[in-house]
Coordinates of C-alpha atoms and ligand atoms in Angstrom, one line a residue:
M1028 CA 85.1 -93.5 -2.8
Q1029 CA 88.6 -93.7 -4.6
N1030 CA 91.0 -92.0 -3.1
T1031 CA 93.0 -90.0 -5.9
D1032 CA 96.3 -89.1 -4.1
S1033 CA 99.3 -89.9 -5.7
L1034 CA 100.8 -92.2 -3.5
E1035 CA 97.5 -93.9 -3.7
Q1036 CA 97.6 -93.8 -7.3
R1037 CA 101.3 -95.2 -7.5
S1038 CA 99.9 -98.3 -5.3
M1039 CA 96.5 -98.7 -7.5
I1040 CA 99.0 -99.0 -10.8
E1041 CA 101.1 -101.3 -8.8
A1042 CA 98.6 -103.3 -7.3
P1043 CA 98.8 -106.9 -7.8
S1044 CA 96.8 -108.3 -10.5
F1045 CA 94.5 -110.9 -10.9
D1046 CA 92.0 -112.6 -13.5
V1047 CA 89.5 -113.0 -10.7
I1048 CA 89.3 -111.5 -7.1
I1049 CA 86.8 -113.6 -4.9
V1050 CA 85.5 -111.6 -2.3
G1051 CA 84.6 -113.8 1.0
A1052 CA 86.0 -117.3 2.0
G1053 CA 82.6 -119.0 3.3
F1054 CA 81.3 -121.6 1.0
A1055 CA 80.8 -119.6 -2.4
G1056 CA 84.1 -118.1 -2.2
M1057 CA 85.8 -121.2 -1.8
Y1058 CA 84.4 -123.1 -4.4
M1059 CA 84.7 -120.4 -6.9
L1060 CA 88.5 -120.1 -6.1
H1061 CA 88.5 -123.7 -6.9
L1062 CA 87.0 -123.8 -10.3
A1063 CA 88.9 -120.4 -11.3
R1064 CA 91.8 -122.0 -10.9
E1065 CA 90.5 -125.0 -13.1
L1066 CA 89.7 -122.7 -15.9
G1067 CA 93.7 -121.8 -15.5
L1068 CA 92.6 -118.4 -14.2
T1069 CA 94.3 -116.6 -11.4
A1070 CA 91.9 -116.1 -8.4
T1071 CA 92.6 -115.0 -5.3
V1072 CA 89.9 -114.4 -2.5
L1073 CA 89.8 -111.3 0.0
E1074 CA 88.3 -112.2 3.3
T1075 CA 88.1 -110.5 6.6
A1076 CA 88.1 -113.2 9.0
P1077 CA 91.5 -114.7 10.2
G1078 CA 89.4 -117.9 8.7
V1079 CA 87.8 -120.1 6.2
G1080 CA 83.8 -120.8 6.8
G1081 CA 82.0 -117.5 6.0
T1082 CA 78.7 -116.8 7.9
W1083 CA 79.8 -120.4 10.0
F1084 CA 83.1 -118.9 11.1
W1085 CA 81.4 -116.2 13.1
N1086 CA 78.4 -117.4 14.3
R1087 CA 79.7 -119.0 16.6
Y1088 CA 77.3 -119.1 19.7
P1089 CA 76.5 -121.8 22.4
G1090 CA 73.9 -124.3 20.6
A1091 CA 75.0 -122.6 16.6
R1092 CA 73.5 -125.7 14.2
C1093 CA 72.7 -125.9 10.7
D1094 CA 68.9 -126.5 10.3
V1095 CA 69.7 -128.8 6.8
E1096 CA 70.7 -132.4 7.4
S1097 CA 74.3 -132.9 7.3
M1098 CA 74.4 -135.3 4.5
Q1099 CA 72.8 -132.4 2.6
Y1100 CA 74.5 -129.0 4.1
S1101 CA 77.6 -129.9 2.3
Y1102 CA 79.4 -129.9 -1.4
S1103 CA 78.2 -132.6 -3.8
F1104 CA 81.1 -131.4 -6.3
C1105 CA 83.0 -133.9 -5.7
E1106 CA 82.2 -137.8 -4.9
E1107 CA 85.5 -138.4 -2.7
L1108 CA 85.0 -135.2 -1.0
Q1109 CA 81.4 -136.3 0.3
Q1110 CA 82.6 -140.3 0.3
E1111 CA 85.3 -139.4 2.5
W1112 CA 83.7 -137.1 5.1
H1113 CA 82.3 -138.8 8.2
W1114 CA 79.2 -135.7 9.8
S1115 CA 78.9 -137.0 13.4
E1116 CA 75.2 -135.9 13.7
R1117 CA 72.1 -135.7 12.0
Y1118 CA 72.2 -131.8 12.2
A1119 CA 75.9 -130.6 12.5
S1120 CA 77.2 -128.0 14.6
Q1121 CA 78.7 -125.2 14.0
P1122 CA 82.3 -126.5 15.0
E1123 CA 82.1 -129.4 13.1
I1124 CA 80.6 -127.8 9.8
L1125 CA 83.8 -125.2 10.3
K1126 CA 86.0 -128.1 10.6
Y1127 CA 84.4 -129.4 7.8
A1128 CA 85.3 -126.0 5.7
N1129 CA 88.9 -126.1 6.9
H1130 CA 89.0 -129.4 5.6
V1131 CA 88.0 -128.4 2.3
A1132 CA 90.2 -125.6 2.2
N1133 CA 93.1 -127.9 3.2
R1134 CA 92.1 -130.8 0.8
F1135 CA 92.0 -128.2 -2.7
D1136 CA 95.0 -126.6 -1.7
L1137 CA 93.0 -123.5 -0.9
L1138 CA 94.5 -121.2 1.4
R1139 CA 97.7 -120.3 -0.7
D1140 CA 95.3 -118.1 -2.5
I1141 CA 93.3 -116.8 0.3
R1142 CA 94.2 -113.1 2.1
F1143 CA 92.6 -113.4 5.4
N1144 CA 92.4 -110.6 7.6
S1145 CA 91.6 -108.2 4.8
R1146 CA 88.1 -106.5 4.7
V1147 CA 87.0 -105.7 1.2
E1148 CA 86.4 -101.6 1.7
S1149 CA 86.0 -100.7 -2.1
A1150 CA 85.3 -102.0 -5.4
I1151 CA 85.4 -99.6 -8.8
F1152 CA 85.0 -100.1 -12.2
H1153 CA 87.6 -98.7 -14.3
E1154 CA 86.0 -98.4 -17.8
G1155 CA 88.7 -97.3 -20.0
E1156 CA 90.2 -100.5 -19.0
D1157 CA 87.6 -103.0 -17.8
V1158 CA 89.3 -103.5 -15.3
W1159 CA 88.0 -103.7 -11.2
Q1160 CA 90.1 -101.7 -8.5
V1161 CA 89.7 -103.4 -4.9
S1162 CA 91.0 -102.2 -1.9
T1163 CA 90.9 -103.3 1.5
D1164 CA 90.7 -102.0 5.3
G1165 CA 94.8 -102.7 5.6
G1166 CA 95.4 -99.9 2.6
E1167 CA 96.0 -102.9 -0.5
H1168 CA 94.9 -102.5 -3.5
Y1169 CA 94.0 -105.2 -6.2
R1170 CA 93.4 -105.3 -9.9
A1171 CA 90.8 -108.2 -11.3
K1172 CA 89.0 -108.7 -14.8
W1173 CA 86.4 -110.3 -13.2
C1174 CA 85.0 -109.7 -9.5
V1175 CA 82.9 -111.9 -7.6
M1176 CA 81.1 -111.7 -4.6
A1177 CA 80.4 -114.3 -2.6
T1178 CA 79.8 -112.4 0.4
G1179 CA 77.0 -114.5 2.0
C1180 CA 73.0 -113.5 2.8
L1181 CA 73.4 -113.6 6.3
S1182 CA 76.6 -112.5 7.1
A1183 CA 76.2 -108.9 8.2
A1184 CA 75.0 -109.1 11.8
Q1185 CA 72.2 -106.5 12.8
R1186 CA 73.0 -104.8 15.7
P1187 CA 69.7 -102.9 17.3
N1188 CA 69.2 -99.4 17.8
I1189 CA 68.4 -99.9 21.2
P1190 CA 68.6 -96.2 23.5
G1191 CA 71.5 -96.4 25.9
L1192 CA 73.3 -100.0 24.6
G1193 CA 76.8 -98.0 24.7
T1194 CA 76.8 -97.7 28.4
F1195 CA 76.0 -101.0 29.2
K1196 CA 78.9 -102.2 31.0
G1197 CA 78.5 -106.0 31.3
E1198 CA 79.5 -107.9 28.1
I1199 CA 77.4 -107.5 24.9
Y1200 CA 77.3 -110.7 22.5
H1201 CA 75.9 -110.6 19.3
T1202 CA 75.1 -114.1 18.1
G1203 CA 76.2 -113.4 14.2
N1204 CA 79.5 -112.2 15.8
W1205 CA 80.5 -114.3 18.4
P1206 CA 83.9 -114.0 19.8
Q1207 CA 86.2 -116.5 18.9
E1208 CA 88.3 -116.7 22.5
P1209 CA 85.7 -119.2 25.4
V1210 CA 83.1 -116.8 26.7
D1211 CA 81.6 -117.9 30.1
L1212 CA 78.3 -117.6 30.9
T1213 CA 78.2 -119.4 33.9
G1214 CA 76.5 -117.7 36.8
R1215 CA 75.5 -115.1 34.9
K1216 CA 72.6 -113.0 34.6
I1217 CA 71.9 -112.6 31.4
G1218 CA 69.5 -110.9 29.1
A1219 CA 68.3 -112.3 25.6
I1220 CA 67.3 -110.4 23.1
G1221 CA 65.8 -111.6 20.1
T1222 CA 63.7 -115.3 19.2
G1223 CA 64.2 -115.8 15.4
S1224 CA 66.7 -118.7 14.6
S1225 CA 69.7 -117.3 16.4
G1226 CA 67.4 -116.6 19.6
I1227 CA 65.4 -120.3 19.5
Q1228 CA 68.8 -122.0 19.3
V1229 CA 71.0 -120.0 21.9
V1230 CA 68.9 -119.4 24.7
P1231 CA 68.4 -123.0 26.1
E1232 CA 71.8 -123.2 26.3
L1233 CA 72.1 -120.0 27.8
A1234 CA 69.3 -121.2 30.7
K1235 CA 71.7 -124.6 31.0
L1236 CA 74.5 -121.6 32.2
A1237 CA 72.8 -118.9 33.5
K1238 CA 72.1 -117.9 36.7
H1239 CA 68.7 -116.0 35.5
L1240 CA 68.0 -115.9 32.2
Y1241 CA 65.2 -113.4 30.7
V1242 CA 64.0 -113.5 27.2
F1243 CA 63.2 -110.2 25.4
Q1244 CA 61.0 -111.4 22.9
R1245 CA 59.1 -109.0 20.5
T1246 CA 58.0 -111.3 18.1
P1247 CA 56.9 -115.8 18.7
N1248 CA 58.5 -117.4 15.9
F1249 CA 57.0 -120.7 14.7
S1250 CA 59.4 -123.9 16.1
I1251 CA 60.0 -127.3 15.0
P1252 CA 62.0 -129.6 16.8
A1253 CA 64.9 -130.8 15.3
R1254 CA 65.5 -134.3 16.9
N1255 CA 69.4 -134.0 16.2
Q1256 CA 70.9 -137.1 17.4
P1257 CA 73.8 -138.8 16.6
M1258 CA 74.6 -139.7 13.0
D1259 CA 73.0 -143.1 12.3
S1260 CA 75.4 -145.1 10.6
A1261 CA 73.4 -147.5 8.4
Y1262 CA 71.6 -144.0 7.5
E1263 CA 74.9 -142.9 6.5
T1264 CA 75.7 -145.3 4.6
E1265 CA 72.5 -145.1 2.6
W1266 CA 73.5 -141.7 1.5
K1267 CA 77.1 -142.6 0.4
Q1268 CA 76.1 -146.1 -1.5
S1269 CA 74.0 -143.5 -3.9
Y1270 CA 75.2 -139.8 -3.0
A1271 CA 75.2 -138.7 -6.5
Q1272 CA 71.7 -139.8 -7.3
R1273 CA 70.3 -138.6 -4.4
R1274 CA 72.3 -135.0 -5.0
T1275 CA 70.4 -134.6 -8.2
A1276 CA 67.1 -135.7 -7.0
A1277 CA 67.7 -133.1 -4.3
R1278 CA 67.6 -130.7 -6.9
T1279 CA 64.4 -131.3 -8.6
M1280 CA 62.9 -130.4 -5.2
P1281 CA 61.7 -126.4 -4.7
A1282 CA 64.6 -126.1 -1.9
G1283 CA 67.2 -127.9 -3.4
I1284 CA 66.3 -130.3 -0.1
F1285 CA 66.1 -134.5 -0.9
T1286 CA 63.1 -135.0 1.3
D1287 CA 59.4 -135.8 0.8
I1288 CA 57.0 -133.2 -0.2
G1289 CA 53.2 -133.3 0.5
T1290 CA 51.4 -133.1 -3.0
K1291 CA 48.0 -132.6 -1.6
S1292 CA 45.8 -129.8 -0.1
A1293 CA 45.9 -129.4 3.2
L1294 CA 42.3 -129.1 2.6
A1295 CA 41.4 -132.0 0.6
V1296 CA 42.5 -134.5 3.2
S1297 CA 39.9 -134.9 6.6
A1298 CA 40.9 -133.4 9.8
D1299 CA 41.6 -136.8 10.8
D1300 CA 44.6 -137.3 8.2
R1301 CA 45.8 -134.1 8.4
L1302 CA 46.4 -134.5 11.7
L1303 CA 48.1 -137.9 11.7
E1304 CA 50.5 -136.5 8.9
Y1305 CA 51.7 -133.1 10.9
E1306 CA 52.2 -135.7 14.1
R1307 CA 53.9 -137.5 12.0
R1308 CA 56.2 -134.6 10.9
W1309 CA 56.5 -133.3 14.3
A1310 CA 58.2 -136.7 15.7
A1311 CA 60.2 -136.9 12.7
G1312 CA 61.5 -133.1 13.3
G1313 CA 63.3 -130.6 11.0
T1314 CA 62.2 -127.8 9.0
G1315 CA 60.7 -130.5 6.5
F1316 CA 57.3 -129.6 8.5
T1317 CA 56.2 -127.2 6.6
G1318 CA 56.5 -129.4 3.4
A1319 CA 53.1 -131.8 4.5
Y1320 CA 51.2 -130.4 2.0
S1321 CA 51.5 -128.5 -1.8
D1322 CA 49.6 -125.4 -0.3
L1323 CA 50.6 -124.7 3.2
L1324 CA 52.6 -121.6 1.8
K1325 CA 49.8 -120.4 -0.8
D1326 CA 46.5 -120.7 1.4
E1327 CA 45.7 -119.3 4.6
D1328 CA 43.2 -121.6 5.5
A1329 CA 45.6 -124.6 4.8
N1330 CA 48.5 -122.8 6.5
S1331 CA 46.1 -121.9 9.4
T1332 CA 45.6 -125.9 9.7
A1333 CA 49.3 -126.0 10.8
A1334 CA 49.8 -123.2 12.4
E1335 CA 47.1 -124.2 15.0
F1336 CA 48.9 -127.8 15.5
V1337 CA 52.0 -125.8 16.2
R1338 CA 50.5 -123.5 18.6
K1339 CA 48.5 -126.6 20.5
K1340 CA 52.1 -128.1 20.3
I1341 CA 53.5 -125.3 22.1
R1342 CA 50.3 -125.0 24.6
E1343 CA 51.2 -129.2 25.4
V1344 CA 55.0 -128.1 26.7
V1345 CA 54.9 -124.8 28.6
T1346 CA 53.3 -125.4 31.8
D1347 CA 52.3 -121.3 32.7
P1348 CA 49.7 -120.9 29.8
A1349 CA 50.2 -117.5 30.3
V1350 CA 53.7 -117.8 28.9
A1351 CA 52.3 -120.3 26.4
T1352 CA 49.7 -117.7 25.0
L1353 CA 52.9 -115.4 24.7
L1354 CA 55.4 -117.9 22.6
A1355 CA 52.6 -118.9 20.4
P1356 CA 52.8 -117.0 17.0
V1357 CA 49.5 -115.4 15.8
D1358 CA 50.6 -112.2 14.2
H1359 CA 52.3 -114.4 10.6
P1360 CA 51.1 -117.9 8.7
I1361 CA 53.6 -120.6 9.8
G1362 CA 56.6 -121.0 7.2
S1363 CA 56.1 -116.7 5.8
K1364 CA 58.9 -116.4 8.1
R1365 CA 61.9 -118.7 7.8
I1366 CA 60.5 -121.5 10.5
C1367 CA 63.0 -122.3 13.0
A1368 CA 64.5 -125.9 14.2
D1369 CA 64.9 -125.9 17.7
T1370 CA 66.1 -129.0 20.6
N1371 CA 64.0 -127.5 24.0
Y1372 CA 63.1 -124.5 23.3
F1373 CA 59.8 -124.2 24.3
S1374 CA 60.4 -126.6 27.4
T1375 CA 63.1 -124.0 28.4
F1376 CA 60.7 -121.6 29.6
N1377 CA 59.2 -123.8 31.8
R1378 CA 62.7 -123.7 34.0
Q1379 CA 63.2 -121.9 37.4
N1380 CA 65.6 -119.6 36.1
V1381 CA 64.4 -118.3 33.1
T1382 CA 61.8 -115.4 32.5
L1383 CA 59.8 -114.5 29.4
V1384 CA 59.4 -110.5 28.8
D1385 CA 57.0 -110.1 26.4
L1386 CA 57.9 -106.3 24.7
R1387 CA 54.8 -106.2 22.7
S1388 CA 53.3 -105.1 26.4
N1389 CA 56.1 -104.1 28.1
P1390 CA 57.9 -102.4 25.4
L1391 CA 61.7 -101.6 25.5
Q1392 CA 63.0 -98.8 26.6
E1393 CA 66.4 -98.6 27.4
V1394 CA 69.5 -100.2 27.9
S1395 CA 71.9 -98.5 31.0
E1396 CA 74.6 -99.3 33.3
N1397 CA 74.0 -102.6 35.2
G1398 CA 70.7 -103.6 32.9
L1399 CA 67.3 -102.9 30.6
T1400 CA 64.0 -101.6 31.2
A1401 CA 61.5 -102.8 29.6
G1402 CA 58.1 -101.2 30.4
S1403 CA 58.0 -99.9 33.9
Q1404 CA 60.7 -103.4 34.7
F1405 CA 64.5 -102.8 35.5
Y1406 CA 66.0 -106.0 35.2
E1407 CA 69.8 -106.3 36.6
L1408 CA 71.9 -107.9 34.1
D1409 CA 76.2 -109.1 34.0
T1410 CA 75.4 -109.8 30.2
L1411 CA 73.3 -109.2 26.8
V1412 CA 73.1 -111.4 24.2
L1413 CA 71.9 -109.6 20.9
A1414 CA 70.4 -112.9 18.8
T1415 CA 68.6 -109.9 16.3
G1416 CA 69.5 -110.8 13.3
F1417 CA 71.3 -109.6 9.9
D1418 CA 71.3 -107.1 7.8
A1419 CA 70.3 -110.0 5.0
I1420 CA 70.9 -110.7 1.0
T1421 CA 72.1 -106.9 0.7
G1422 CA 73.9 -106.0 3.6
A1423 CA 77.5 -107.4 3.2
L1424 CA 77.5 -105.9 -0.3
S1425 CA 76.3 -102.4 0.6
K1426 CA 78.5 -102.3 3.6
I1427 CA 81.3 -102.1 0.7
D1428 CA 81.7 -99.0 -1.4
I1429 CA 81.0 -100.6 -5.3
V1430 CA 81.4 -98.4 -7.8
G1431 CA 79.9 -99.1 -11.6
R1432 CA 80.1 -97.4 -14.9
Q1433 CA 79.9 -93.3 -14.8
A1434 CA 81.0 -93.7 -10.9
L1435 CA 77.2 -95.4 -10.3
T1436 CA 77.2 -96.6 -6.8
L1437 CA 75.4 -99.8 -5.8
K1438 CA 74.2 -98.1 -2.9
E1439 CA 72.4 -95.8 -5.6
K1440 CA 71.5 -98.2 -7.7
W1441 CA 69.9 -100.1 -5.1
R1442 CA 68.4 -97.3 -3.0
D1443 CA 65.0 -98.6 -4.0
G1444 CA 65.8 -102.2 -3.5
P1445 CA 68.2 -104.5 -5.4
N1446 CA 68.1 -104.9 -9.1
T1447 CA 69.7 -108.3 -10.3
Y1448 CA 69.2 -110.1 -13.6
L1449 CA 68.5 -113.6 -12.1
G1450 CA 70.1 -112.4 -8.9
L1451 CA 73.7 -112.9 -10.9
M1452 CA 74.4 -109.5 -12.0
T1453 CA 73.3 -105.9 -11.8
S1454 CA 73.5 -103.8 -15.5
G1455 CA 75.9 -100.8 -14.9
F1456 CA 78.3 -103.6 -13.1
P1457 CA 80.0 -105.1 -15.6
N1458 CA 82.3 -108.4 -14.9
L1459 CA 80.7 -108.1 -11.2
F1460 CA 79.2 -111.2 -10.2
I1461 CA 76.9 -112.0 -7.2
V1462 CA 76.8 -115.5 -5.6
T1463 CA 73.2 -116.2 -4.0
G1464 CA 72.5 -112.5 -4.8
P1465 CA 68.6 -110.7 -4.3
G1466 CA 67.1 -112.3 -7.1
S1467 CA 68.0 -115.9 -6.8
P1468 CA 66.5 -118.6 -4.7
S1469 CA 69.7 -118.4 -1.9
V1470 CA 68.0 -118.3 1.9
L1471 CA 64.7 -119.9 0.5
T1472 CA 66.9 -123.3 -0.4
N1473 CA 70.1 -125.5 1.2
V1474 CA 72.1 -122.7 0.5
I1475 CA 74.9 -125.0 -0.5
V1476 CA 72.7 -126.1 -3.5
A1477 CA 72.1 -122.3 -4.5
I1478 CA 75.6 -121.7 -4.2
E1479 CA 77.2 -124.6 -6.1
D1480 CA 74.6 -123.8 -8.8
N1481 CA 75.8 -119.9 -9.0
V1482 CA 79.2 -120.6 -8.9
K1483 CA 78.8 -123.0 -11.5
W1484 CA 77.2 -120.8 -13.7
I1485 CA 79.7 -118.5 -13.4
A1486 CA 82.9 -120.9 -14.1
D1487 CA 81.3 -121.4 -17.5
C1488 CA 80.0 -118.2 -17.9
L1489 CA 84.3 -117.2 -17.5
A1490 CA 85.5 -120.4 -19.4
H1491 CA 83.0 -118.8 -22.3
L1492 CA 83.8 -115.4 -22.3
K1493 CA 87.8 -116.2 -21.8
T1494 CA 87.7 -118.9 -25.2
R1495 CA 85.4 -115.6 -27.0
G1496 CA 88.2 -113.1 -25.8
A1497 CA 85.5 -111.1 -24.4
E1498 CA 86.1 -107.8 -22.3
T1499 CA 82.9 -107.5 -20.4
I1500 CA 79.5 -109.1 -19.9
E1501 CA 76.8 -106.9 -18.5
A1502 CA 73.4 -107.6 -18.1
T1503 CA 71.2 -105.5 -19.8
A1504 CA 68.8 -103.1 -17.9
S1505 CA 65.7 -104.5 -19.9
A1506 CA 66.8 -108.2 -18.5
E1507 CA 66.9 -107.0 -15.7
E1508 CA 63.9 -105.4 -15.5
G1509 CA 61.7 -108.3 -16.5
W1510 CA 63.6 -111.0 -14.3
M1511 CA 62.8 -108.8 -11.3
E1512 CA 59.1 -107.8 -12.3
H1513 CA 58.9 -112.0 -12.3
V1514 CA 60.7 -112.4 -8.7
G1515 CA 57.9 -110.2 -7.5
Q1516 CA 55.4 -111.7 -9.2
A1517 CA 56.4 -114.9 -8.2
A1518 CA 56.2 -114.3 -4.3
E1519 CA 53.1 -112.2 -4.7
G1520 CA 51.7 -116.1 -5.5
T1521 CA 52.1 -117.2 -1.8
L1522 CA 52.0 -116.0 2.2
Y1523 CA 55.7 -114.8 2.1
T1524 CA 54.7 -111.1 2.0
K1525 CA 52.3 -111.9 4.7
A1526 CA 55.2 -111.6 7.5
K1527 CA 57.2 -108.7 8.3
S1528 CA 60.4 -111.0 7.8
W1529 CA 64.2 -110.3 7.3
Y1530 CA 63.4 -111.7 3.5
L1531 CA 61.6 -108.4 2.7
G1532 CA 64.6 -106.1 4.7
V1533 CA 62.0 -104.8 6.9
N1534 CA 64.2 -105.5 10.2
V1535 CA 66.8 -102.9 9.2
P1536 CA 65.4 -99.5 9.7
G1537 CA 65.4 -97.4 6.1
K1538 CA 65.8 -100.7 3.8
P1539 CA 63.2 -100.5 1.2
A1540 CA 60.4 -103.2 1.7
V1541 CA 61.5 -105.4 -1.4
F1542 CA 60.7 -109.2 -1.2
M1543 CA 64.0 -109.9 -2.3
P1544 CA 64.7 -114.0 -3.0
Y1545 CA 63.0 -115.6 -5.7
V1546 CA 60.5 -118.1 -5.0
G1547 CA 60.5 -119.8 -7.8
G1548 CA 62.4 -123.2 -6.6
V1549 CA 65.9 -124.7 -7.5
P1550 CA 64.1 -126.3 -10.7
T1551 CA 62.8 -123.4 -12.2
Y1552 CA 65.1 -121.6 -11.3
Q1553 CA 68.5 -123.4 -12.9
K1554 CA 66.6 -124.5 -16.2
I1555 CA 66.1 -120.8 -16.6
C1556 CA 70.1 -119.7 -15.8
E1557 CA 71.0 -122.8 -18.0
E1558 CA 68.7 -121.5 -20.7
V1559 CA 70.1 -117.8 -20.7
A1560 CA 73.8 -119.9 -21.5
A1561 CA 72.7 -122.0 -24.1
D1562 CA 71.3 -119.2 -26.0
G1563 CA 74.9 -117.1 -26.1
Y1564 CA 73.9 -115.7 -22.7
K1565 CA 70.9 -113.8 -23.7
G1566 CA 70.0 -111.2 -21.7
F1567 CA 73.4 -109.7 -21.4
V1568 CA 76.0 -107.6 -23.7
I1569 CA 79.3 -108.9 -24.4
E1570 CA 82.0 -107.0 -25.7
G1571 CA 84.6 -108.9 -27.1
R1572 CA 88.4 -107.7 -27.7
S1573 CA 88.4 -107.7 -30.8
E1574 CA 85.0 -105.9 -30.9
S1575 CA 85.2 -102.0 -31.2
L1576 CA 83.7 -100.5 -28.0
S1577 CA 81.0 -98.6 -30.2
A1578 CA 79.9 -102.1 -31.6
R1579 CA 78.5 -103.3 -28.8
Q1580 CA 76.5 -106.9 -29.1
A1581 CA 73.3 -107.4 -27.6
V1582 CA 73.2 -110.9 -27.2
G1583 CA 69.8 -112.2 -27.5
Ligands
NAP1197 P1 65.8 -113.1 12.6 O1 64.9 -114.2 12.0 O2 66.0 -111.9 11.8 O3 65.3 -112.8 14.6 C1 66.0 -111.5 15.5 C2 65.2 -111.3 16.5 O4 65.2 -110.6 16.6 C3 64.2 -111.1 16.1 O5 63.2 -111.9 17.1 C4 63.6 -109.6 16.5 O6 62.1 -109.5 16.6 C5 64.7 -109.2 17.4 N1 64.8 -108.2 17.3 C6 65.2 -107.5 16.0 N2 65.9 -105.8 16.9 C7 65.6 -105.9 18.0 C8 64.8 -104.9 18.8 N3 65.2 -103.7 18.7 N4 64.3 -105.0 20.0 C9 63.8 -106.2 20.1 N5 63.7 -107.7 19.4 C10 64.3 -107.5 18.3 O7 67.7 -113.6 13.4 P2 68.5 -114.9 13.7 O8 67.4 -115.5 14.5 O9 69.6 -114.3 13.5 O10 67.9 -115.6 11.9 C11 68.3 -114.9 10.8 C12 68.2 -116.2 9.9 O11 69.7 -116.6 10.2 C13 67.2 -117.0 10.3 O12 65.9 -116.9 9.6 C14 67.6 -118.5 9.4 O13 67.4 -118.5 7.5 C15 69.2 -118.5 10.1 N6 69.9 -118.8 10.6 C16 70.0 -120.2 10.7 C17 70.3 -120.9 11.7 C18 70.1 -122.8 11.3 O14 70.3 -122.9 10.4 N7 69.9 -123.3 12.4 C19 70.5 -120.4 12.8 C20 70.7 -119.1 12.9 C21 70.3 -118.4 11.8 P3 61.0 -109.1 15.0 O15 61.1 -110.2 14.9 O16 59.9 -108.2 16.4 O17 61.4 -108.1 14.6

């Protein structure tokens, strides 16, 4: 909370003032800065890291790679940018994505308005002045009328609460917070905990380096071979010849990804045809596998045809049948947890220097100075790699002390789960925008599409407020309630709620189990956002400078 000593008060009054403060210099924050400048607004970005890139700055573990094709996992807002940039692989590696982020920052001269090494600790709304005061860990204070949280959905690494973890004498690395300096793991006895997307990517790379690698698995996951390859120049040319049209077409697809999505039910075709289609998609590689049929994420029987196909593939690849059985997921429908894309993940378990340890039958007991005990077995280790995921979607926001009207904290407001209107704003917190917030499609899409659409909507909204001479915009409680009901209902009709996943927040002890993303898809969501704006920002209260404070105008 706000420190009220006089020195602090003085520095608050003297704090640099901007029209917009943007928290985070990932893909959302960078684009927001670019658009804020285009509107003629003064803006600054506050960023914890010493560089741009957001989650791609921190997730620099061996094997880190995007699971959306690089021709699509990039900004679409500038034709020259998308024409000039060359991706070297079908799926970009983390270093290449970071290079791209830096290219964008330089190309649009963004760096001069980004303050690096500045972790935002608090953002407090001052009601009398209608100003946000934002403070960092360095004791710096800033003031702005508008505050945009571009803090990311997968940016707060989740360290597991394992007894004795602090006593371990070797190195501990978290995939989501990997060191910036090179790490040499050659010849080490490594223990890797976690088999989600990060674990599935890092394990094959660790296996190449380790003297021995123990993979501690609690829950197996479905994974499809990525079939990554050097960029095919004909494919790149094809994309670049019609980039704008393809980007538009991508936005007509639920995940914002230009791909072929089956329109038939998996149960409406013969078993032979289904097999052919699954084989075709398995050979093509990538997460588009679950787009084979229209009902794979809606109907359990349809889903089990795809799940069984993948389990069979795992049994074919993994030579030890007992290990194959452990690696084959049976506790959730395929795609109900984020499906993974891998490079040689399952075949890694055929290596002599790799051991799979099943934590279901051998529960993790403790970490001690020299290793880890699971069941009754002690595993001597030099290094622990934690691929244990994120406090997703709300984690980065809940690390900041965000205080709205009447001293209400966001943590308190979201105690039973996050509430937003369109994922973009939350009532009681005027002028605070969230990019890819809970209640928006965010993590269920090509997130760059979700980011661009949210940021553009916010920028258009700021332009509208500027023209109107407005002081504040705030979601109404009733619009928010209606939206959250819609978000909940949309998820109910799907298989997403059948898995214990980070979509529901159940991977974080004490976090309320609420399905956070909006499953309605990019086109539906974007249409709603555009209609709300066209309808005079229906569901928001806008207070104008010329209007008296008591004459709140409920627009719509
Ligand atoms: P995750 O999917 O949440 O996986 C975390 C893993 O750690 C799970 O296997 C979990 O087991 C395990 N775990 C957590 N705490 C544990 C404990 N105390 N003891 C034992 N095991 C524990 O996290 P992630 O792999 O970092 O992926 C998160 C998301 O980031 C992905 O779903 C994806 O959206 C994104 N991502 C994308 C890419 C890509 O683009 N290719 C790469 C990496 C990440 P349980 O399942 O049993 O809880």
